[in-house]
Amino acid sequence: KLQYLLNYDAVTELPNRIKLLEDTQKLRKPAICVIDISNFGHLNELYGENCGDSILRQVAEELKKLEPRVHPYRVYSDEFALLCSLEKEKISLKEFLDYCSETISFLEDKAFKCNDFDIFLNFTAGIAEGEEE
């Protein structure tokens, strides 16, 4: 149980930043997309932390449903990461970029529910590719 608590986020049940770092070190050619929910602090202030946590769980559930070769993590407050081994999964960096772009567009088009309100989110993202050793 302690190992689980060390490696998984309590709110979303996604692997956390520690697990991301561990998993990344095992890959020869990793690609990571970090996705941040824009102005999430304002949403927490306006609707409350319970609503914010609910939205984080909903985003996590959507990320869990996506491409099985890309693995989601919650790395910090309102930040998620998508990790993929370009070498192992035989995905090009362009395919990964396209996938991440489509994922963000999908999330931005989705209405997340909170206190009987439909909440639409905006995201910012950054992508990095590791080198082969």
Short mmCIF file of C-alpha atoms in Angstrom, two decimals:
data_model
loop_
_atom_site.label_atom_id
_atom_site.label_comp_id
_atom_site.label_asym_id
_atom_site.label_seq_id
_atom_site.Cartn_x
_atom_site.Cartn_y
_atom_site.Cartn_z
CA LYS A 1 0.00 0.00 0.00
CA LEU A 2 2.84 2.41 0.77
CA GLN A 3 4.36 1.74 -2.65
CA TYR A 4 1.02 2.63 -4.27
CA LEU A 5 0.72 5.84 -2.23
CA LEU A 6 4.26 6.80 -3.21
CA ASN A 7 3.65 6.30 -6.94
CA TYR A 8 0.01 7.26 -7.52
CA ASP A 9 -2.00 10.44 -7.13
CA ALA A 10 -4.74 10.23 -4.49
CA VAL A 11 -7.25 12.42 -6.35
CA THR A 12 -7.02 10.99 -9.88
CA GLU A 13 -5.49 7.56 -9.21
CA LEU A 14 -3.09 8.22 -12.08
CA PRO A 15 0.62 7.53 -11.67
CA ASN A 16 2.34 10.62 -10.24
CA ARG A 17 5.49 12.63 -10.97
CA ILE A 18 7.72 10.20 -9.07
CA LYS A 19 6.41 7.30 -11.16
CA LEU A 20 6.81 9.37 -14.35
CA LEU A 21 10.49 9.98 -13.59
CA GLU A 22 11.01 6.30 -12.79
CA ASP A 23 9.24 5.15 -15.96
CA THR A 24 11.05 7.70 -18.15
CA GLN A 25 14.44 6.46 -16.98
CA LYS A 26 13.58 2.96 -18.21
CA LEU A 27 12.93 4.12 -21.80
CA ARG A 28 15.51 4.55 -24.54
CA LYS A 29 13.68 7.21 -26.53
CA PRO A 30 10.89 8.77 -24.43
CA ALA A 31 8.57 11.54 -25.52
CA ILE A 32 6.64 13.53 -22.95
CA CYS A 33 3.80 15.98 -23.37
CA VAL A 34 3.02 18.09 -20.30
CA ILE A 35 -0.53 19.46 -20.31
CA ASP A 36 -1.57 22.28 -18.00
CA ILE A 37 -5.16 23.37 -17.36
CA SER A 38 -5.13 27.13 -17.96
CA ASN A 39 -6.33 29.32 -15.08
CA PHE A 40 -7.29 26.33 -12.96
CA GLY A 41 -6.76 28.37 -9.79
CA HIS A 42 -9.61 30.67 -10.81
CA LEU A 43 -11.90 27.67 -11.24
CA ASN A 44 -11.01 26.48 -7.72
CA GLU A 45 -11.68 29.95 -6.32
CA LEU A 46 -15.00 30.32 -8.11
CA TYR A 47 -16.47 26.83 -7.65
CA GLY A 48 -14.47 25.44 -4.73
CA GLU A 49 -11.83 22.75 -4.32
CA ASN A 50 -14.36 19.90 -4.40
CA CYS A 51 -15.40 21.01 -7.87
CA GLY A 52 -11.77 21.39 -8.89
CA ASP A 53 -10.96 17.88 -7.70
CA SER A 54 -13.98 16.55 -9.57
CA ILE A 55 -12.78 18.17 -12.79
CA LEU A 56 -9.28 16.76 -12.28
CA ARG A 57 -10.80 13.28 -11.88
CA GLN A 58 -12.88 13.77 -15.05
CA VAL A 59 -9.84 14.88 -17.06
CA ALA A 60 -7.91 11.88 -15.72
CA GLU A 61 -10.72 9.52 -16.73
CA GLU A 62 -10.65 10.90 -20.28
CA LEU A 63 -6.87 10.51 -20.46
CA LYS A 64 -7.12 6.90 -19.25
CA LYS A 65 -9.41 6.09 -22.22
CA LEU A 66 -6.98 7.27 -24.85
CA GLU A 67 -4.35 5.55 -26.99
CA PRO A 68 -2.94 2.56 -25.06
CA ARG A 69 0.63 3.27 -26.23
CA VAL A 70 0.56 6.65 -24.47
CA HIS A 71 0.49 6.65 -20.68
CA PRO A 72 -1.07 9.47 -18.60
CA TYR A 73 0.29 10.83 -15.31
CA ARG A 74 -0.70 13.60 -12.93
CA VAL A 75 2.51 15.47 -12.27
CA TYR A 76 1.37 18.48 -10.25
CA SER A 77 -1.77 20.33 -9.19
CA ASP A 78 -3.41 20.97 -12.59
CA GLU A 79 -0.70 19.41 -14.75
CA PHE A 80 -0.82 16.08 -16.50
CA ALA A 81 1.78 14.32 -18.62
CA LEU A 82 1.56 11.86 -21.48
CA LEU A 83 4.54 9.52 -21.83
CA CYS A 84 5.37 7.39 -24.84
CA SER A 85 8.37 5.33 -25.87
CA LEU A 86 8.91 6.34 -29.49
CA GLU A 87 11.25 3.41 -30.04
CA LYS A 88 9.23 0.68 -28.31
CA GLU A 89 5.83 1.77 -29.62
CA LYS A 90 7.20 2.58 -33.09
CA ILE A 91 5.64 6.03 -33.10
CA SER A 92 7.36 8.95 -34.79
CA LEU A 93 7.71 12.26 -32.98
CA LYS A 94 5.30 13.81 -35.51
CA GLU A 95 2.68 11.13 -34.76
CA PHE A 96 3.12 11.81 -31.05
CA LEU A 97 2.78 15.58 -31.61
CA ASP A 98 -0.38 15.02 -33.66
CA TYR A 99 -1.78 12.70 -31.02
CA CYS A 100 -1.12 15.23 -28.25
CA SER A 101 -2.69 18.02 -30.30
CA GLU A 102 -5.79 15.90 -30.97
CA THR A 103 -6.02 14.98 -27.29
CA ILE A 104 -5.91 18.63 -26.24
CA SER A 105 -8.53 19.58 -28.84
CA PHE A 106 -10.75 16.74 -27.62
CA LEU A 107 -10.41 17.89 -24.00
CA GLU A 108 -11.13 21.52 -24.93
CA ASP A 109 -14.30 20.51 -26.79
CA LYS A 110 -15.58 18.44 -23.87
CA ALA A 111 -17.92 19.83 -21.24
CA PHE A 112 -16.82 18.83 -17.76
CA LYS A 113 -19.55 18.75 -15.11
CA CYS A 114 -19.45 20.62 -11.82
CA ASN A 115 -22.38 21.64 -9.59
CA ASP A 116 -24.82 21.32 -12.52
CA PHE A 117 -22.61 23.57 -14.66
CA ASP A 118 -20.85 22.68 -17.89
CA ILE A 119 -17.23 23.76 -17.58
CA PHE A 120 -15.05 24.12 -20.67
CA LEU A 121 -11.30 24.14 -20.14
CA ASN A 122 -8.34 25.56 -22.02
CA PHE A 123 -4.95 23.88 -21.95
CA THR A 124 -1.35 24.74 -22.65
CA ALA A 125 1.21 22.09 -23.44
CA GLY A 126 4.86 21.46 -24.02
CA ILE A 127 6.54 18.45 -25.57
CA ALA A 128 10.03 17.03 -25.09
CA GLU A 129 11.82 14.13 -26.71
CA GLY A 130 14.61 12.20 -25.03
CA GLU A 131 17.70 11.06 -26.82
CA GLU A 132 18.83 7.49 -27.33
CA GLU A 133 21.79 6.52 -25.21
#
